mmCIF file of C-alpha atoms and ligand atoms in Angstrom:
data_model
loop_
_atom_site.group_PDB
_atom_site.id
_atom_site.type_symbol
_atom_site.label_atom_id
_atom_site.label_comp_id
_atom_site.label_asym_id
_atom_site.label_seq_id
_atom_site.Cartn_x
_atom_site.Cartn_y
_atom_site.Cartn_z
ATOM 1 C CA MET A 1 -30.298 33.933 21.509
ATOM 2 C CA PHE A 2 -31.119 33.076 24.741
ATOM 3 C CA ASP A 3 -32.930 29.855 23.743
ATOM 4 C CA THR A 4 -33.753 26.790 26.708
ATOM 5 C CA PRO A 5 -32.566 23.990 25.440
ATOM 6 C CA GLU A 6 -35.767 20.997 25.040
ATOM 7 C CA VAL A 7 -36.097 19.380 28.772
ATOM 8 C CA ASN A 8 -34.972 16.316 27.471
ATOM 9 C CA ALA A 9 -32.146 17.901 26.185
ATOM 10 C CA ARG A 10 -31.540 18.227 30.534
ATOM 11 C CA PRO A 11 -29.932 16.599 32.769
ATOM 12 C CA SER A 12 -31.547 15.847 35.428
ATOM 13 C CA VAL A 13 -29.945 17.759 38.720
ATOM 14 C CA ASP A 14 -31.270 17.411 42.420
ATOM 15 C CA ALA A 15 -30.335 20.456 44.488
ATOM 16 C CA PRO A 16 -29.505 19.113 47.964
ATOM 17 C CA LYS A 17 -30.408 20.112 51.895
ATOM 18 C CA THR A 18 -28.350 22.879 53.030
ATOM 19 C CA ASP A 19 -27.826 24.692 55.916
ATOM 20 C CA ALA A 20 -29.237 27.762 55.309
ATOM 21 C CA LYS A 21 -28.083 29.256 58.755
ATOM 22 C CA ALA A 22 -24.591 28.184 58.085
ATOM 23 C CA PHE A 23 -24.766 29.994 55.249
ATOM 24 C CA HIS A 24 -25.463 32.977 57.348
ATOM 25 C CA ASP A 25 -22.914 32.837 59.757
ATOM 26 C CA ILE A 26 -20.099 32.679 57.660
ATOM 27 C CA VAL A 27 -21.757 35.510 55.717
ATOM 28 C CA GLU A 28 -22.576 37.295 58.854
ATOM 29 C CA SER A 29 -18.721 36.443 60.798
ATOM 30 C CA ARG A 30 -16.688 37.117 57.298
ATOM 31 C CA ARG A 31 -14.516 40.646 58.030
ATOM 32 C CA SER A 32 -12.133 42.315 56.177
ATOM 33 C CA VAL A 33 -9.546 41.696 58.989
ATOM 34 C CA ARG A 34 -6.024 44.115 58.790
ATOM 35 C CA PHE A 35 -4.032 42.529 61.349
ATOM 36 C CA PHE A 36 -3.753 38.770 61.318
ATOM 37 C CA SER A 37 -1.971 36.207 64.096
ATOM 38 C CA SER A 38 0.883 33.807 63.154
ATOM 39 C CA ASP A 39 -1.229 30.723 62.474
ATOM 40 C CA PRO A 40 -0.842 29.338 59.552
ATOM 41 C CA ILE A 41 -3.475 27.853 57.239
ATOM 42 C CA PRO A 42 -3.264 24.471 56.016
ATOM 43 C CA GLN A 43 -2.460 23.715 52.732
ATOM 44 C CA ASP A 44 -5.448 22.041 52.468
ATOM 45 C CA VAL A 45 -8.005 25.113 53.420
ATOM 46 C CA ILE A 46 -6.311 26.630 50.576
ATOM 47 C CA ASP A 47 -6.737 24.872 48.433
ATOM 48 C CA GLN A 48 -10.074 24.576 48.982
ATOM 49 C CA CYS A 49 -10.832 27.621 49.393
ATOM 50 C CA ILE A 50 -8.929 28.052 45.615
ATOM 51 C CA ASP A 51 -11.403 25.284 44.449
ATOM 52 C CA ALA A 52 -14.880 27.287 45.817
ATOM 53 C CA ALA A 53 -13.574 30.362 43.955
ATOM 54 C CA LEU A 54 -13.307 28.466 41.088
ATOM 55 C CA LEU A 55 -16.489 27.247 41.286
ATOM 56 C CA ALA A 56 -17.919 30.930 41.130
ATOM 57 C CA PRO A 57 -20.464 31.551 38.243
ATOM 58 C CA ASN A 58 -18.912 33.895 35.423
ATOM 59 C CA SER A 59 -19.686 34.827 32.221
ATOM 60 C CA SER A 60 -20.810 32.505 29.050
ATOM 61 C CA ASN A 61 -18.632 30.125 31.457
ATOM 62 C CA LEU A 62 -15.224 30.782 29.478
ATOM 63 C CA GLN A 63 -13.561 31.356 33.450
ATOM 64 C CA CYS A 64 -11.146 34.536 32.253
ATOM 65 C CA TRP A 65 -9.628 34.853 36.094
ATOM 66 C CA GLU A 66 -6.316 33.287 37.851
ATOM 67 C CA ILE A 67 -5.425 33.133 41.553
ATOM 68 C CA HIS A 68 -1.406 33.856 42.114
ATOM 69 C CA HIS A 69 -1.222 32.537 45.022
ATOM 70 C CA VAL A 70 1.983 33.907 45.701
ATOM 71 C CA VAL A 71 4.413 31.821 48.304
ATOM 72 C CA ASN A 72 8.062 32.897 47.722
ATOM 73 C CA GLU A 73 9.084 34.825 50.638
ATOM 74 C CA GLU A 74 10.460 37.856 49.127
ATOM 75 C CA LYS A 75 7.883 38.477 46.724
ATOM 76 C CA LYS A 76 5.182 38.350 49.413
ATOM 77 C CA LYS A 77 7.167 41.314 51.164
ATOM 78 C CA GLU A 78 7.910 42.493 47.603
ATOM 79 C CA LEU A 79 3.808 42.896 46.753
ATOM 80 C CA ALA A 80 3.293 43.517 50.503
ATOM 81 C CA LYS A 81 4.958 47.113 50.287
ATOM 82 C CA TYR A 82 3.331 47.538 46.858
ATOM 83 C CA CYS A 83 -0.318 47.130 48.437
ATOM 84 C CA LEU A 84 1.136 50.803 50.125
ATOM 85 C CA GLY A 85 2.512 48.624 53.320
ATOM 86 C CA GLN A 86 -0.888 47.862 54.520
ATOM 87 C CA PRO A 87 -0.420 46.275 57.485
ATOM 88 C CA ALA A 88 -3.751 43.753 56.036
ATOM 89 C CA ALA A 89 -0.919 42.652 53.802
ATOM 90 C CA THR A 90 2.190 42.866 55.956
ATOM 91 C CA THR A 91 0.559 40.572 59.158
ATOM 92 C CA SER A 92 -1.389 37.759 56.955
ATOM 93 C CA GLN A 93 -0.008 34.847 56.807
ATOM 94 C CA GLU A 94 -0.583 34.086 52.328
ATOM 95 C CA LEU A 95 -1.018 36.431 50.009
ATOM 96 C CA PHE A 96 -3.459 36.130 46.673
ATOM 97 C CA VAL A 97 -3.850 37.950 43.433
ATOM 98 C CA PHE A 98 -7.066 37.697 41.205
ATOM 99 C CA VAL A 99 -6.780 39.203 38.424
ATOM 100 C CA THR A 100 -8.344 39.060 35.291
ATOM 101 C CA ARG A 101 -8.167 37.684 31.804
ATOM 102 C CA PRO A 102 -10.506 39.180 29.143
ATOM 103 C CA ASP A 103 -7.917 38.838 26.798
ATOM 104 C CA LEU A 104 -7.779 34.598 27.002
ATOM 105 C CA TRP A 105 -11.493 35.006 26.470
ATOM 106 C CA LYS A 106 -10.802 32.980 22.871
ATOM 107 C CA ARG A 107 -8.728 30.572 23.651
ATOM 108 C CA ASN A 108 -11.432 29.482 26.864
ATOM 109 C CA ASN A 109 -13.836 29.939 23.932
ATOM 110 C CA GLN A 110 -11.984 26.925 22.023
ATOM 111 C CA TRP A 111 -11.516 24.843 25.193
ATOM 112 C CA THR A 112 -15.125 25.028 26.075
ATOM 113 C CA LEU A 113 -15.782 23.831 22.494
ATOM 114 C CA ASP A 114 -13.488 20.968 22.478
ATOM 115 C CA GLU A 115 -15.205 19.982 25.797
ATOM 116 C CA PHE A 116 -17.732 19.646 24.031
ATOM 117 C CA ASP A 117 -16.209 17.834 21.805
ATOM 118 C CA ARG A 118 -15.525 15.377 24.120
ATOM 119 C CA ARG A 119 -18.992 15.146 25.691
ATOM 120 C CA GLY A 120 -20.445 14.044 21.680
ATOM 121 C CA ASN A 121 -23.977 15.368 23.933
ATOM 122 C CA MET A 122 -23.828 18.983 24.080
ATOM 123 C CA PRO A 123 -27.020 20.059 22.279
ATOM 124 C CA ASP A 124 -26.710 22.300 19.134
ATOM 125 C CA LYS A 125 -27.521 25.199 20.583
ATOM 126 C CA ALA A 126 -25.426 25.009 23.411
ATOM 127 C CA TYR A 127 -22.354 25.115 20.444
ATOM 128 C CA GLN A 128 -23.993 27.828 18.238
ATOM 129 C CA TYR A 129 -23.693 30.163 21.637
ATOM 130 C CA PHE A 130 -19.737 28.877 21.157
ATOM 131 C CA LYS A 131 -19.813 29.664 17.222
ATOM 132 C CA THR A 132 -20.858 33.017 17.335
ATOM 133 C CA ILE A 133 -22.862 34.568 20.119
ATOM 134 C CA THR A 134 -19.646 34.378 22.146
ATOM 135 C CA LYS A 135 -17.916 35.475 18.903
ATOM 136 C CA LEU A 136 -20.017 38.715 18.161
ATOM 137 C CA ALA A 137 -20.443 39.825 21.633
ATOM 138 C CA TYR A 138 -16.284 39.649 23.431
ATOM 139 C CA THR A 139 -14.220 40.384 19.849
ATOM 140 C CA THR A 140 -12.781 43.618 20.329
ATOM 141 C CA GLY A 141 -10.609 43.289 16.784
ATOM 142 C CA ILE A 142 -7.029 44.954 16.701
ATOM 143 C CA PHE A 143 -6.349 47.551 18.446
ATOM 144 C CA GLY A 144 -10.522 47.513 19.867
ATOM 145 C CA ILE A 145 -11.648 48.680 16.322
ATOM 146 C CA ALA A 146 -14.369 46.772 16.600
ATOM 147 C CA ALA A 147 -15.634 48.954 19.094
ATOM 148 C CA PRO A 148 -17.336 52.042 17.458
ATOM 149 C CA PHE A 149 -19.029 49.174 14.798
ATOM 150 C CA LYS A 150 -20.131 46.996 18.336
ATOM 151 C CA TRP A 151 -21.841 50.487 20.106
ATOM 152 C CA LEU A 152 -23.255 51.502 16.416
ATOM 153 C CA MET A 153 -24.491 48.307 15.806
ATOM 154 C CA PHE A 154 -26.020 47.357 19.720
ATOM 155 C CA ASN A 155 -27.487 50.434 19.813
ATOM 156 C CA VAL A 156 -29.105 50.429 16.315
ATOM 157 C CA ILE A 157 -30.581 47.444 16.468
ATOM 158 C CA GLY A 158 -31.939 48.558 20.278
ATOM 159 C CA LEU A 159 -34.231 50.680 18.723
ATOM 160 C CA THR A 160 -36.429 48.223 18.351
ATOM 161 C CA LYS A 161 -35.562 45.552 20.264
ATOM 162 C CA PRO A 162 -33.806 44.425 23.320
ATOM 163 C CA THR A 163 -30.167 43.878 22.935
ATOM 164 C CA PRO A 164 -27.193 43.306 25.008
ATOM 165 C CA ARG A 165 -25.306 46.796 24.778
ATOM 166 C CA GLY A 166 -21.880 45.504 25.536
ATOM 167 C CA PRO A 167 -19.723 44.536 25.982
ATOM 168 C CA VAL A 168 -18.037 47.172 23.850
ATOM 169 C CA GLY A 169 -14.003 47.860 23.138
ATOM 170 C CA LYS A 170 -11.485 46.629 26.041
ATOM 171 C CA SER A 171 -12.354 49.120 28.550
ATOM 172 C CA GLY A 172 -15.866 47.020 28.513
ATOM 173 C CA MET A 173 -14.107 43.537 28.289
ATOM 174 C CA LYS A 174 -12.278 44.734 31.610
ATOM 175 C CA VAL A 175 -15.534 45.615 33.454
ATOM 176 C CA TRP A 176 -16.777 41.863 32.086
ATOM 177 C CA GLY A 177 -13.583 40.700 33.302
ATOM 178 C CA HIS A 178 -13.583 41.792 36.844
ATOM 179 C CA LYS A 179 -17.883 40.974 37.338
ATOM 180 C CA SER A 180 -16.572 37.669 37.029
ATOM 181 C CA THR A 181 -13.736 37.643 38.946
ATOM 182 C CA ALA A 182 -15.202 39.518 41.661
ATOM 183 C CA LEU A 183 -17.945 36.690 42.544
ATOM 184 C CA ALA A 184 -14.115 34.076 42.970
ATOM 185 C CA CYS A 185 -13.248 36.337 45.099
ATOM 186 C CA ALA A 186 -16.012 36.540 47.387
ATOM 187 C CA HIS A 187 -16.417 33.135 47.208
ATOM 188 C CA PHE A 188 -12.676 32.725 47.849
ATOM 189 C CA MET A 189 -13.237 34.516 51.045
ATOM 190 C CA LEU A 190 -16.794 33.145 52.311
ATOM 191 C CA GLY A 191 -14.204 29.599 52.249
ATOM 192 C CA MET A 192 -11.911 30.839 54.480
ATOM 193 C CA ARG A 193 -14.735 32.111 56.423
ATOM 194 C CA ALA A 194 -16.470 28.956 56.540
ATOM 195 C CA HIS A 195 -12.899 26.649 57.549
ATOM 196 C CA GLY A 196 -12.524 29.519 60.553
ATOM 197 C CA PHE A 197 -10.065 32.027 58.772
ATOM 198 C CA ASP A 198 -10.156 35.316 57.571
ATOM 199 C CA THR A 199 -9.248 37.692 55.003
ATOM 200 C CA CYS A 200 -9.231 40.988 53.708
ATOM 201 C CA PRO A 201 -9.600 42.239 50.087
ATOM 202 C CA MET A 202 -7.596 45.044 48.470
ATOM 203 C CA GLU A 203 -7.336 47.305 45.830
ATOM 204 C CA GLY A 204 -5.390 49.807 47.504
ATOM 205 C CA PHE A 205 -2.445 49.154 45.256
ATOM 206 C CA ASP A 206 -0.339 49.942 42.683
ATOM 207 C CA VAL A 207 -0.991 47.647 40.282
ATOM 208 C CA VAL A 208 2.336 48.269 37.780
ATOM 209 C CA ARG A 209 4.502 47.144 40.172
ATOM 210 C CA VAL A 210 1.707 44.209 40.549
ATOM 211 C CA LYS A 211 1.498 43.135 37.581
ATOM 212 C CA ARG A 212 5.131 43.230 36.583
ATOM 213 C CA LEU A 213 5.776 41.557 40.153
ATOM 214 C CA LEU A 214 3.490 38.398 38.402
ATOM 215 C CA GLY A 215 4.864 39.218 34.782
ATOM 216 C CA LEU A 216 1.048 39.277 33.603
ATOM 217 C CA PRO A 217 0.451 41.111 30.278
ATOM 218 C CA ARG A 218 -0.849 44.339 29.610
ATOM 219 C CA ARG A 219 -3.913 43.352 29.203
ATOM 220 C CA ALA A 220 -4.820 41.107 32.460
ATOM 221 C CA ASP A 221 -5.612 43.358 35.232
ATOM 222 C CA VAL A 222 -6.046 42.498 38.652
ATOM 223 C CA THR A 223 -9.464 42.592 40.814
ATOM 224 C CA MET A 224 -8.308 42.444 43.734
ATOM 225 C CA VAL A 225 -5.638 41.358 46.429
ATOM 226 C CA ILE A 226 -6.733 39.495 49.244
ATOM 227 C CA SER A 227 -4.767 38.135 52.094
ATOM 228 C CA ALA A 228 -5.846 35.443 54.685
ATOM 229 C CA GLY A 229 -4.561 34.086 57.205
ATOM 230 C CA LYS A 230 -6.359 34.018 61.198
ATOM 231 C CA ARG A 231 -7.870 37.471 63.054
ATOM 232 C CA ALA A 232 -5.975 39.184 65.419
ATOM 233 C CA GLU A 233 -6.981 39.798 68.851
ATOM 234 C CA GLY A 234 -8.367 43.396 67.658
ATOM 235 C CA GLY A 235 -7.436 42.614 64.193
ATOM 236 C CA ILE A 236 -10.500 44.492 62.994
ATOM 237 C CA TYR A 237 -10.608 47.794 62.427
ATOM 238 C CA GLY A 238 -14.653 48.956 64.228
ATOM 239 C CA GLU A 239 -17.875 47.054 64.692
ATOM 240 C CA ARG A 240 -19.773 46.768 60.900
ATOM 241 C CA PHE A 241 -22.376 48.834 60.327
ATOM 242 C CA ARG A 242 -24.398 49.078 56.437
ATOM 243 C CA PHE A 243 -26.323 51.758 55.130
ATOM 244 C CA ASP A 244 -30.203 51.504 56.128
ATOM 245 C CA LYS A 245 -31.759 48.664 52.985
ATOM 246 C CA LYS A 246 -34.352 52.151 52.269
ATOM 247 C CA HIS A 247 -31.156 53.059 50.518
ATOM 248 C CA THR A 248 -30.117 50.468 48.778
ATOM 249 C CA VAL A 249 -32.398 48.399 48.084
ATOM 250 C CA LYS A 250 -35.183 49.628 46.044
ATOM 251 C CA THR A 251 -38.355 47.052 44.694
ATOM 252 C CA HIS A 252 -40.369 47.577 40.909
HETATM 253 C C1 FMN B 301 -13.318 45.811 45.769
HETATM 254 C C2 FMN B 301 -12.869 46.170 47.416
HETATM 255 C C3 FMN B 301 -10.957 46.931 47.787
HETATM 256 C C4 FMN B 301 -10.621 47.144 49.373
HETATM 257 N N1 FMN B 301 -9.817 47.879 48.950
HETATM 258 C C5 FMN B 301 -8.790 47.548 50.713
HETATM 259 C C6 FMN B 301 -8.078 48.279 51.310
HETATM 260 O O1 FMN B 301 -7.305 48.551 49.994
HETATM 261 N N2 FMN B 301 -7.643 47.933 51.868
HETATM 262 C C7 FMN B 301 -8.340 47.435 53.292
HETATM 263 O O2 FMN B 301 -7.829 47.552 54.569
HETATM 264 N N3 FMN B 301 -9.915 47.544 53.468
HETATM 265 C C8 FMN B 301 -9.377 46.911 51.771
HETATM 266 N N4 FMN B 301 -11.246 47.236 51.376
HETATM 267 C C9 FMN B 301 -12.614 46.145 52.275
HETATM 268 C C10 FMN B 301 -13.353 47.271 52.524
HETATM 269 O O3 FMN B 301 -13.070 48.046 53.419
HETATM 270 C C11 FMN B 301 -13.865 46.501 53.470
HETATM 271 O O4 FMN B 301 -15.097 45.156 52.632
HETATM 272 C C12 FMN B 301 -15.871 46.648 54.111
HETATM 273 O O5 FMN B 301 -14.711 48.232 55.257
HETATM 274 C C13 FMN B 301 -16.919 46.532 54.834
HETATM 275 O O6 FMN B 301 -16.277 45.914 55.488
HETATM 276 P P1 FMN B 301 -16.601 44.242 55.925
HETATM 277 O O7 FMN B 301 -15.364 43.917 55.231
HETATM 278 O O8 FMN B 301 -15.677 43.879 57.294
HETATM 279 O O9 FMN B 301 -17.853 43.489 56.248
HETATM 280 C C14 FMN B 301 -11.537 46.596 50.546
HETATM 281 C C15 FMN B 301 -12.781 46.027 49.904
HETATM 282 C C16 FMN B 301 -13.231 45.740 48.562
HETATM 283 C C17 FMN B 301 -14.578 44.998 48.098
#
């Protein structure tokens, strides 16, 4: 399934020199900010952070995500209300809704094949991946009818050899979509911090109302609402802590 293309079929890509300290400064200074100042975020910062979000790694590069930047003042107020009136939403300068669209995988699969055609130099294995493997992996069938068959097939084949066990069914596809979209969220938040701005990811919202506000279809799902702005004095709830690594990092 995951055959490596021949070395001469792989483009050489230089790994540029990077600044590890700058990266760690950004990671360590990112906090979930609950109170924002009235400083606006310049549009070019927003654009660059959205571009950074869209460069996140994502499953099969199918990019089944959408970023909804809510700029209409009325809608922003509604959205903040649907975020249960949290100060992280009501005091923010900008609100972004990160949405996963597992329902669009087929369209994006075709776009990928179209891109391969445009490039005209893609190895056959890449075509085969998007012509057969993705179809097997991501098809749910009408009303999710394929789920029990896929589950059985994965588990029978898995008795004798390593086999992917999912995603299975529409809920499996939602999990599949959220994984990649959450990475886009992380890129976005770190991007904002890199530009000197702050964010708060939120899952405390009414998903039904948020979806209705944005006109999203049933199979779309909201991964996170992210508010952004500059942290206000006292905008962070408390000193940061993480559990001792011995509980969360395991070596095998
Ligand atoms: C998926 C997710 C949902 C979250 N939902 C909320 C939320 O609804 N409201 C809120 O104030 N913070 C929310 N947070 C922020 C977390 O509380 C915060 O990340 C955590 O306490 C660690 O603090 P730090 O981000 O400052 O490191 C959420 C974070 C994540 C990743």
